[in-house]
Coordinates of C-alpha atoms and ligand atoms in Angstrom, one line a residue:
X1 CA -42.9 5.8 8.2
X2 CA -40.0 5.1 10.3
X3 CA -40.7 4.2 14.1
X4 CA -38.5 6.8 16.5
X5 CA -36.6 4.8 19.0
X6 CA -37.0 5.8 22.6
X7 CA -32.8 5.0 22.8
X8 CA -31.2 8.8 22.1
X9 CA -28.9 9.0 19.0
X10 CA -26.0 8.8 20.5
X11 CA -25.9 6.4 22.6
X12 CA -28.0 4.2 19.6
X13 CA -24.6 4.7 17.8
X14 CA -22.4 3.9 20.4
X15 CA -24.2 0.2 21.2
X16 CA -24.0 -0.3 17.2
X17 CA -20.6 0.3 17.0
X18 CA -20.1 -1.7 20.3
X19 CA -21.9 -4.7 18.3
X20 CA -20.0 -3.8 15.5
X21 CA -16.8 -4.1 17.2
X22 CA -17.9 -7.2 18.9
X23 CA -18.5 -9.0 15.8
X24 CA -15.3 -9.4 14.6
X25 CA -12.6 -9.2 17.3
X26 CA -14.3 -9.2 21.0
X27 CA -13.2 -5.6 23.2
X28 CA -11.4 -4.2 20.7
X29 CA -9.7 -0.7 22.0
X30 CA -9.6 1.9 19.7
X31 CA -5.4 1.7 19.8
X32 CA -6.2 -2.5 18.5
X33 CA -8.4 -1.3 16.0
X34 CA -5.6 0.9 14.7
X35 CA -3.0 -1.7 15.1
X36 CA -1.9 -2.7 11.5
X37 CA -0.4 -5.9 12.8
X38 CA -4.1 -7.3 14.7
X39 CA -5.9 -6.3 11.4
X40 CA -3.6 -8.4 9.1
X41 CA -3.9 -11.2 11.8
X42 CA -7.9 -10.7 11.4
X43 CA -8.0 -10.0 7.8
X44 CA -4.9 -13.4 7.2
X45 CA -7.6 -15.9 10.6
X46 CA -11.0 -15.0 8.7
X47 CA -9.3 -16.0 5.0
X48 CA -7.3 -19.2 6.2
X49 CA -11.0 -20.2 8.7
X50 CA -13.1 -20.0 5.1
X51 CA -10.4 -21.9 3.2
X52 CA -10.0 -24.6 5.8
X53 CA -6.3 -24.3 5.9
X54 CA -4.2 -27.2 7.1
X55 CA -3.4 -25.6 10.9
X56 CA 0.2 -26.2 10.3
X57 CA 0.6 -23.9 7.5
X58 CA -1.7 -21.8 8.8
X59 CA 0.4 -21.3 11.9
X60 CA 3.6 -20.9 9.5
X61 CA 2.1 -18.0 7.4
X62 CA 0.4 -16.0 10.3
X63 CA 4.1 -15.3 11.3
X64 CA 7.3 -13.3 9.6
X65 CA 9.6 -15.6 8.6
X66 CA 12.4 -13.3 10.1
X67 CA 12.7 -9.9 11.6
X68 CA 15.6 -8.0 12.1
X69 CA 16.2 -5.1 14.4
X70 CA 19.7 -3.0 13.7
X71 CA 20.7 0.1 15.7
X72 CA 22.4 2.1 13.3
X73 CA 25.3 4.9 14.2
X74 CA 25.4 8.3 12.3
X75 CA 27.9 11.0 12.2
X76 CA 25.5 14.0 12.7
X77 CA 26.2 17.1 10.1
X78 CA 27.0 19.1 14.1
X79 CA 29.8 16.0 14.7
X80 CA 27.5 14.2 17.2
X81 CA 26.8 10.4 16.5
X82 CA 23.1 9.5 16.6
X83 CA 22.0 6.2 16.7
X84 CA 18.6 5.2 15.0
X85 CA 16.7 1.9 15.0
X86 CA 15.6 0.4 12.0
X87 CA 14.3 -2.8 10.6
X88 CA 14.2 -5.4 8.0
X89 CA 11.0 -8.1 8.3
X90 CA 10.8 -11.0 5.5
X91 CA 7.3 -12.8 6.2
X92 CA 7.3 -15.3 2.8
X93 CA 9.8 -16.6 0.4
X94 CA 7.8 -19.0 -0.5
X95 CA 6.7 -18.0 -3.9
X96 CA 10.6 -16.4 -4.5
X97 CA 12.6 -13.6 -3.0
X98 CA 11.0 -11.4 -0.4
X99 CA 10.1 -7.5 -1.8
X100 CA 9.2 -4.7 -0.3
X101 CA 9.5 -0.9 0.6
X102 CA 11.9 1.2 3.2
X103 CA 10.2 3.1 5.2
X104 CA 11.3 6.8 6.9
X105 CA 9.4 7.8 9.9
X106 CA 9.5 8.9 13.0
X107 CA 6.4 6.7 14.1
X108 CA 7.6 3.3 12.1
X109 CA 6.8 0.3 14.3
X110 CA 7.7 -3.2 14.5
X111 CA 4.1 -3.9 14.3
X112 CA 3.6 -1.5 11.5
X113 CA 6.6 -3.1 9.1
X114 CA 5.0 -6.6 9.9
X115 CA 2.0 -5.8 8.7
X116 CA 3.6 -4.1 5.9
X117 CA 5.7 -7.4 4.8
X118 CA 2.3 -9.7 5.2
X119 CA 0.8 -7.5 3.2
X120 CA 3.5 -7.6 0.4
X121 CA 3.4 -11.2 0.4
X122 CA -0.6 -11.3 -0.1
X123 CA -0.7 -8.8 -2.8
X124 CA 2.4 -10.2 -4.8
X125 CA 0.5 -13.4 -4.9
X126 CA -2.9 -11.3 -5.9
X127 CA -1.2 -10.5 -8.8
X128 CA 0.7 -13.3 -9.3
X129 CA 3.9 -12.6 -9.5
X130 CA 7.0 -15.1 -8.2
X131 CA 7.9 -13.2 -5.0
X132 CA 7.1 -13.2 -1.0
X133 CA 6.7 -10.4 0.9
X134 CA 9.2 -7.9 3.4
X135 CA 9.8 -4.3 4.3
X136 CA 12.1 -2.3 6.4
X137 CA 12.0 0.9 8.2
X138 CA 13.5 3.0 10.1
X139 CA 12.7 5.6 12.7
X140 CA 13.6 8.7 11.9
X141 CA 12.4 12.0 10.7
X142 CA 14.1 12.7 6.9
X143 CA 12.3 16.3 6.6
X144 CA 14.6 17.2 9.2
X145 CA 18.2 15.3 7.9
X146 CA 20.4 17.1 5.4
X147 CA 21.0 15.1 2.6
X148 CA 24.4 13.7 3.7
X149 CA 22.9 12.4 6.7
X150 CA 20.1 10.5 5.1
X151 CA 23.0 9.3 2.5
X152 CA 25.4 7.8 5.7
X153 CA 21.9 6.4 7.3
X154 CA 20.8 4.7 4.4
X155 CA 24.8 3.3 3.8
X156 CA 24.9 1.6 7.1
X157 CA 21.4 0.7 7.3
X158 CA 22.1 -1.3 4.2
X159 CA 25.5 -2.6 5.1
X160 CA 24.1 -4.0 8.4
X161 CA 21.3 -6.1 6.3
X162 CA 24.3 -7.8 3.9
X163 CA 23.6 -10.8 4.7
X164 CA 20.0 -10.6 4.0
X165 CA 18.9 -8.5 0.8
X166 CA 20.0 -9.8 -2.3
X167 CA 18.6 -10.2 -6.1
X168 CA 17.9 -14.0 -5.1
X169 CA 16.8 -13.1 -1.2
X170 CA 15.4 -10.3 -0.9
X171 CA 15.0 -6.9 -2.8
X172 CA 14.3 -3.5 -1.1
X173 CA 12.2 -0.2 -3.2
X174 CA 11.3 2.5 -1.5
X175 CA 8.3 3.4 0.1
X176 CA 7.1 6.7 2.2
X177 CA 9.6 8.8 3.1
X178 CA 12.4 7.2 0.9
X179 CA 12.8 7.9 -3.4
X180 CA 15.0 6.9 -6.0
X181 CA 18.3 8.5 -4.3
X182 CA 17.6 6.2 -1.3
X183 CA 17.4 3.3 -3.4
X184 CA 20.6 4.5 -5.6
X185 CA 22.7 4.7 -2.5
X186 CA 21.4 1.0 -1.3
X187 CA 22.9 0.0 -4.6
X188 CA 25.9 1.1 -4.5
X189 CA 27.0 0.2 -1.1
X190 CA 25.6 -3.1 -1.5
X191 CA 27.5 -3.3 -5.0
X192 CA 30.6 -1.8 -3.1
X193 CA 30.6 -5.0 -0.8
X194 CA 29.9 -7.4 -3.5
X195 CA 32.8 -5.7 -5.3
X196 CA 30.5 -5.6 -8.8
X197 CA 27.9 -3.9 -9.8
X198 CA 24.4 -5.3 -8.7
X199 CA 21.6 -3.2 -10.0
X200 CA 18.3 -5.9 -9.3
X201 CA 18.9 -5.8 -5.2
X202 CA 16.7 -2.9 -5.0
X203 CA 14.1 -1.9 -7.2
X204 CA 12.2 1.7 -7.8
X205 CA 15.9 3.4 -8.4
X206 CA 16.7 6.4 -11.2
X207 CA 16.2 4.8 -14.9
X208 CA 19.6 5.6 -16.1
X209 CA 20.9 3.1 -13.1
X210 CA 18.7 0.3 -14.1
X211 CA 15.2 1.7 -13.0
X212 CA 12.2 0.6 -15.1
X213 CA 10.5 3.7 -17.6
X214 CA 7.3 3.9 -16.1
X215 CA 8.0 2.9 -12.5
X216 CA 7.1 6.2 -10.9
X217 CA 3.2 6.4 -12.3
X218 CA 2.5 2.8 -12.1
X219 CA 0.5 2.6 -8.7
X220 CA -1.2 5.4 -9.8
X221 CA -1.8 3.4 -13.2
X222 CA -2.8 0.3 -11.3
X223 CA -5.6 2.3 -10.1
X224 CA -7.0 3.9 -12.8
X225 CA -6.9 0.4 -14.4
X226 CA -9.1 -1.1 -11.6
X227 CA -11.1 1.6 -11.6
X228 CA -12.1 1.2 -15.0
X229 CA -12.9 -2.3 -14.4
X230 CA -15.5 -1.7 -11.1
X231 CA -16.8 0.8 -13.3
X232 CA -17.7 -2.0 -16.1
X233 CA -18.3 -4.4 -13.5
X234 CA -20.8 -2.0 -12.0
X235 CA -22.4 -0.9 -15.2
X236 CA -21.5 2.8 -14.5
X237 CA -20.2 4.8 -16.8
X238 CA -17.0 7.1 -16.5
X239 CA -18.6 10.2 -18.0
X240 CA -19.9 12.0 -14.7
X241 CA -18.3 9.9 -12.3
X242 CA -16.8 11.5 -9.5
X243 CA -13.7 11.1 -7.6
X244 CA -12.2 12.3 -4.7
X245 CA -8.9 11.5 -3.4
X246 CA -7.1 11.9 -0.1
X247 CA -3.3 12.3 -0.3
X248 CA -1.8 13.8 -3.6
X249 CA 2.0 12.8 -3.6
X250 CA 3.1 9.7 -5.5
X251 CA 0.2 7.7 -5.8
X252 CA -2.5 9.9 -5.2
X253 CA -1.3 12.9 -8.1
X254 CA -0.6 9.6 -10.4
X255 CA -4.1 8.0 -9.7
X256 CA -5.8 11.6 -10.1
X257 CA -3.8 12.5 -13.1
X258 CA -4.6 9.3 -14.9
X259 CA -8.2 9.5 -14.3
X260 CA -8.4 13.0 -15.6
X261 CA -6.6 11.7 -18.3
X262 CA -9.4 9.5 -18.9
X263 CA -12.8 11.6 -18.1
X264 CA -13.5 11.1 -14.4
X265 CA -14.7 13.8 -13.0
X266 CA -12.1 14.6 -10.1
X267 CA -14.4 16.8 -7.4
X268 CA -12.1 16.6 -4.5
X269 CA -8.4 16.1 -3.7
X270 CA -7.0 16.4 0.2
X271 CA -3.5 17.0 1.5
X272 CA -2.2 17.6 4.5
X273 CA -2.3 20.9 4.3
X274 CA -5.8 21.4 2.8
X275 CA -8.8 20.3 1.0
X276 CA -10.0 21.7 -2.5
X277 CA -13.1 20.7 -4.3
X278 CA -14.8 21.7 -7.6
X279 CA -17.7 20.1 -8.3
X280 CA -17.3 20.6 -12.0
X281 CA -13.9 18.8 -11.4
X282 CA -10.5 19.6 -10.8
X283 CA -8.3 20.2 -13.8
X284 CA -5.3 17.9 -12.6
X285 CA -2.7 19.1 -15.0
X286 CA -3.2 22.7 -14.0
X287 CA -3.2 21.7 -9.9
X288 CA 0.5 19.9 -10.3
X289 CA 1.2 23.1 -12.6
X290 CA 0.4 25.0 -9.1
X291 CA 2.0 22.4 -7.2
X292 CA 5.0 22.2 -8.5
X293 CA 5.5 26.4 -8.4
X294 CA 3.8 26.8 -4.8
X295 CA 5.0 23.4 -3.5
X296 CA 1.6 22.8 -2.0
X297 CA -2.2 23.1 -3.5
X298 CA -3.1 25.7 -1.2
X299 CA -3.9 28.9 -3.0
X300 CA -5.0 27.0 -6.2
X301 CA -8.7 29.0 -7.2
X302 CA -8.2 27.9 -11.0
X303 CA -11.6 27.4 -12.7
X304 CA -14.0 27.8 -9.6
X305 CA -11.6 25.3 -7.0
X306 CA -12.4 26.3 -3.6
X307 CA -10.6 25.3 -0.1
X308 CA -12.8 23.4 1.6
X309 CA -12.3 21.3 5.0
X310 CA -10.8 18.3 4.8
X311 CA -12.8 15.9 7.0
X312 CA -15.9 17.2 5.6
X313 CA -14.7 16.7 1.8
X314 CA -13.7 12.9 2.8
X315 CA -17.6 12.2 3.4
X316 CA -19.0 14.3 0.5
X317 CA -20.8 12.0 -2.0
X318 CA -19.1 10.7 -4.9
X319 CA -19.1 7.1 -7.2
X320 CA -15.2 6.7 -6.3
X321 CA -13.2 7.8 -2.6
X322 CA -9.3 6.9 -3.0
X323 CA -7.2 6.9 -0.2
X324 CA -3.8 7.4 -1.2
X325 CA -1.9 8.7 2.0
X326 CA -1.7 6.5 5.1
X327 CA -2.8 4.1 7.0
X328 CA -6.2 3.7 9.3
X329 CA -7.9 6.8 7.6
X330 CA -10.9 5.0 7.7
X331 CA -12.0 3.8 11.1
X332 CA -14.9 3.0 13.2
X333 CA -14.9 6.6 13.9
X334 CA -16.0 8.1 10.1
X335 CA -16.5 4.8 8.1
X336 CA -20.6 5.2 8.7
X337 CA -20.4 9.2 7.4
X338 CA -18.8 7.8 3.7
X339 CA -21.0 8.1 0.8
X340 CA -19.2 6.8 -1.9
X341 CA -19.8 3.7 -4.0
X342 CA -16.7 2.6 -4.6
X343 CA -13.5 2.5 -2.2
X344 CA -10.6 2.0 -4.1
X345 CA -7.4 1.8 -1.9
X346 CA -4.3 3.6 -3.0
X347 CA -2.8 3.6 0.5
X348 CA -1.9 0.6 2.2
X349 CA -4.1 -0.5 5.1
X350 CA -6.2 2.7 5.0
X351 CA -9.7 1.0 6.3
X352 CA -9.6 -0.6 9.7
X353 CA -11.8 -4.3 10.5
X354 CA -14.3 -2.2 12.0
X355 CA -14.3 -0.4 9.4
X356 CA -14.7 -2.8 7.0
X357 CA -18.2 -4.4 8.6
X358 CA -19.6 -0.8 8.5
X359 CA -18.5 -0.3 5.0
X360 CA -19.9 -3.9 4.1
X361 CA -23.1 -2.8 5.7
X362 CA -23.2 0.2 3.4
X363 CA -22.3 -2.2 0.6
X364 CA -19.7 -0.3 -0.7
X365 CA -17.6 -1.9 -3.6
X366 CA -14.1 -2.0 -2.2
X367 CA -10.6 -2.5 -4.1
X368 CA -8.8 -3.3 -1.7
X369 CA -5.2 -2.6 -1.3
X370 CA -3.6 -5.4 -1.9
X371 CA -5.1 -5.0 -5.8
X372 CA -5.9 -2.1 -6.1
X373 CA -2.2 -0.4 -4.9
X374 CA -0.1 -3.5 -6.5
X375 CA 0.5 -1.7 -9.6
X376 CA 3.9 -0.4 -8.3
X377 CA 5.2 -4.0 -6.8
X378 CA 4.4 -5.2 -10.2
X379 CA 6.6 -2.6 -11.8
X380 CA 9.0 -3.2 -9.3
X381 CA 8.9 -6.8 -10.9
X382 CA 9.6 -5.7 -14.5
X383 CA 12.4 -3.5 -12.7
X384 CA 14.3 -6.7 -11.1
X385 CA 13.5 -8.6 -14.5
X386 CA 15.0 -6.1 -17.1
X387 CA 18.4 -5.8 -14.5
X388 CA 18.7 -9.3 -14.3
X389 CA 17.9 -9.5 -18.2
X390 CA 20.4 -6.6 -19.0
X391 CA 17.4 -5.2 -21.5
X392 CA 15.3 -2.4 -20.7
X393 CA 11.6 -2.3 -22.2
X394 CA 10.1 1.3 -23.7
X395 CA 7.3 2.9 -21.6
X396 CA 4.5 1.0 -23.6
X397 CA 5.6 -2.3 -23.4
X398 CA 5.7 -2.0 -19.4
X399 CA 2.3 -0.1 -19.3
X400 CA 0.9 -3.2 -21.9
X401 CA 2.2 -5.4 -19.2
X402 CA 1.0 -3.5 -16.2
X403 CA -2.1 -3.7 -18.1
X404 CA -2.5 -7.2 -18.3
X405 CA -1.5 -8.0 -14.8
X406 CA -3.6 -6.1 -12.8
X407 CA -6.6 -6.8 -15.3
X408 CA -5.9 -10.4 -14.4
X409 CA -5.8 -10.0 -10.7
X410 CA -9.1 -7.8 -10.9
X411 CA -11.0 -10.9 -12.4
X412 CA -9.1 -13.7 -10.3
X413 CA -10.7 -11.7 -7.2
X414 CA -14.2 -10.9 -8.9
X415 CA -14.3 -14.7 -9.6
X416 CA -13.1 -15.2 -6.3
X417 CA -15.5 -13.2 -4.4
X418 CA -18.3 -15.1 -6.7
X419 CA -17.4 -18.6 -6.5
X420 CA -17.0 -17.8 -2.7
X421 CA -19.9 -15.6 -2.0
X422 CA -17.5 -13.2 -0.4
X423 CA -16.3 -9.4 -0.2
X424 CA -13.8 -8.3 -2.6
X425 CA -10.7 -7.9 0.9
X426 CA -11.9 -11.1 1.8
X427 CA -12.0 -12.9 -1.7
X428 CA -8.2 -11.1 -2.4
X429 CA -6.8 -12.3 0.9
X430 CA -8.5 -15.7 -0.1
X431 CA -7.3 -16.0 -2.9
X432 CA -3.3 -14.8 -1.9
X433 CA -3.2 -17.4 1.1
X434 CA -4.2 -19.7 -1.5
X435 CA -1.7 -19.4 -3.7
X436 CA 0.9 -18.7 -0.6
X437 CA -0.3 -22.1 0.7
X438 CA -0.1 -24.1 -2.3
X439 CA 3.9 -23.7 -2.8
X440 CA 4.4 -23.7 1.0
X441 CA 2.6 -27.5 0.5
X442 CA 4.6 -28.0 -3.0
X443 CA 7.8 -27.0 -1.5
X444 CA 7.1 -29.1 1.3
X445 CA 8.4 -29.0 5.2
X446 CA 11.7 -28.3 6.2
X447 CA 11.0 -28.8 10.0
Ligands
LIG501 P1 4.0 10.1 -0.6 O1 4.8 10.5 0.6 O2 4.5 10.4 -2.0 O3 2.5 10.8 -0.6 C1 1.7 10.8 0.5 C2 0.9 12.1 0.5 O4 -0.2 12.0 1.4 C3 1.7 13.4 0.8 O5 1.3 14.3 -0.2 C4 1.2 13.8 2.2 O6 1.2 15.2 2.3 C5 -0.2 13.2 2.2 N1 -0.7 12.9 3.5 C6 -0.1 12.2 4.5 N2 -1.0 12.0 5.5 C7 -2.1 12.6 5.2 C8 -3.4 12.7 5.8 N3 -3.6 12.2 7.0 N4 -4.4 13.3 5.1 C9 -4.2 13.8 3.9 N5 -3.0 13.7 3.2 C10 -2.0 13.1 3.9 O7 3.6 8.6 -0.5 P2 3.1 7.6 -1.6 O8 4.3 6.9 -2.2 O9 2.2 8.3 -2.5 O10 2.4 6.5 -0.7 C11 1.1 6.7 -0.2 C12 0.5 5.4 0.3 O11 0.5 4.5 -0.7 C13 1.3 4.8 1.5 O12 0.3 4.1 2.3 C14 2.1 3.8 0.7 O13 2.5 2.7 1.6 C15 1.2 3.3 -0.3 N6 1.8 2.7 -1.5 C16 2.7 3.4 -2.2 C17 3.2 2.8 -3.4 C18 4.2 3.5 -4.3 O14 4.5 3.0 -5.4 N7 4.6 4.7 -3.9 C19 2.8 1.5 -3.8 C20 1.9 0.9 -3.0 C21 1.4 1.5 -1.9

């Protein structure tokens, strides 16, 4: 029998999440702990400490290699001029170009598109594949811009980063808040200033401009694809294995629909605007039916669905949780209330450090995002490499492909996280600032 503690509840969880906290980054506010930029810096410290990185290089890779701030005018659809601030951070080119998304929001940060671009630059070298890492942003919010605003945005946005992007230097895709329009536009006015037609400076645009077939689904591909191989890894089976995912636009839909697709149960999905469960599972194909005709998957009651609450849904038991919407869903806050087995990261930096030592307490089996997500840089990759090539590959052959990368990068961080006795996030980031360090030291010093 358990012995009762004479400490109340409450105040018993408080002190552990004070210890908690304490163990990794000494009086960490909660605004540090959501700070995307600190976590990289923890997550990047704790990988180079257990790999006994030369302190020069480590000091090199722990910063961008360049950031760029640009204040960009825009003739307003009333005939005011608005002026937003965007951004443009490259952190690596040491394994080839830099690559990464555009982001639209009105709460982008500096901080946040640095931690974005370190993050690139880890998970293209957990897959393996010759690029560095960057992203841009801008603040702004595009629900409320009419489309010939976001078009004269995007122009100038991309005319003041000339100098930097390029098929050889660095190659923009889109990312929240951005699509295939936004990367068409990027195209052409960069192609308008070289005077010639340069389709691999961006990647992720429309397929009859030189996007890859297969781009759209393939971060929700990636996943399913790990997925399958924690399950093996685990010994558990897909037949009654339940999933629940937070965020159902690009990745999330993808991931769910995929997994349907191949007999996981889906009990739960959560937007924005609601929470639905069915613990016989969700038929996915009939919820993006509803989707697509009510715009939202409120309202859909087919086969026994019910709305439920969001927050409570998030912490309902189940062998897979995928967060596929934002960042720092997962925080010191709600990480002890999760009772899933697997964590399998759609979104980028969705689990805080705190986080992470209370889910490592829980010993839940993470994919973290920099595999699990990098499904869609990797397509990105085939993207740049059929433009440059001139030859465009049929949906198999870049699914085979996808296929073999990310089943690659699962086992290089299995093996990893075996040879090292580490956590999977620990063992990926190990194993990227590996690989980042070697051809920093290959390359050697211009200094
Ligand atoms: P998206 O805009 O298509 O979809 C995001 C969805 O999440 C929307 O449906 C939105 O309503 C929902 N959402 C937002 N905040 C939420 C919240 N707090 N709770 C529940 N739902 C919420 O974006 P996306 O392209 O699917 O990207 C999602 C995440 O995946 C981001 O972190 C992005 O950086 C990351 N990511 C995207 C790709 C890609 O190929 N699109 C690749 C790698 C990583």
């Amino acid at each position: 029998m358990a012995t009762e503690s004479l400490v109340p509840a409450t105040e018993r969880k408080e002190a552990t999440e004070r210890r908690r906290t304490q163990a990794f980054f000494p009086q960490l506010s909660i605004e540090e702990e959501l700070n995307p930029w600190l976590a990289q810096e923890a997550r990047f410290d704790f990988a180079a400490k257990k790999l006994n990185l030369d302190d020069g290089i480590w000091k090199l890779l722990r910063h961008p290699t360049r950031e760029l701030i640009v204040h960009i005018p825009v003739m307003m659809d009333d005939g005011h001029l608005e002026v937003f601030t965007g951004y443009r951070v490259q952190h690596s080119i040491s394994r080839g170009p830099s690559k990464g998304g555009v982001r639209y929001a009105p709460d982008v940060s500096l901080d946040e598109v640095r931690a974005l671009a370190s993050w690139m630059t880890w998970k293209c070298a957990v897959v393996n594949i010759p690029f560095g890492g960057a992203k841009g942003g801008i603040i702004c919010d595009p629900h409320k811009m009419s489309q010939g605003e976001l078009e004269r945005m995007t122009r100038r946005y991309t005319a003041e980063l000339m100098e930097f992007i390029g098929p050889e230097k660095d190659v923009p895709a889109p990312d929240m808040g951005t699509n295939e329009q936004t990367m068409a536009w990027m195209m052409d006015t960069y192609s308008m200033h070289m005077r010639q037609t340069v389709t691999s400076v961006v990647t992720g645009k429309p397929v009859e401009l030189g996007g890859s077939r297969g781009r759209l689904e393939a971060t929700g591909r990636g996943i399913s694809i790990v997925c399958d191989h924690a399950l093996k890894h685990l010994g558990m089976a897909v037949s009654g294995c339940r999933v629940i995912v937070q965020g159902f636009g690009n990745v999330g839909s993808n991931a769910a629909k995929l997994l349907f697709e191949k007999g996981y149960s889906i009990i739960g999905i959560i937007d924005l605007d609601g929470g639905l469960a069915n613990p016989r599972g969700i038929d996915i194909h009939a919820l993006l039916r509803h989707r697509a005709e009510a715009g939202t998957i409120v309202g859909f009651g087919f086969a026994g669905a019910e709305q439920v609450d969001p927050a409570e849904l998030f912490a309902r038991e189940c062998e897979i949780l995928i967060p596929a919407a934002t960042e720092n869903v997962i925080t010191s806050r709600n990480a002890a209330d999760l009772k899933c087995r697997i964590l399998c990261e759609g979104a980028n930096g969705p689990t805080t450090i705190v986080a992470d030592q209370i889910l490592a307490e829980k010993q839940v089996f993470i994919l973290p995002d920099i595999l699990a997500n990098a499904g869609g840089v990797t397509a990105s990759y085939f993207e740049w490499v059929q433009d440059r090539m001139g030859y465009f590959w049929n949906e198999a052959e870049v699914n085979r492909r996808l296929d073999l990368i990310m089943s690659e990068a699962f086992d290089a961080v299995i093996s990893y996280a075996k040879a090292h006795n580490v956590n999977n996030r620990i063992a990926a980031y190990m194993l990227a600032v590996d690989r980042v360090a070697y051809t920093t030291k290959q390359r050697g010093m211009y200094a």
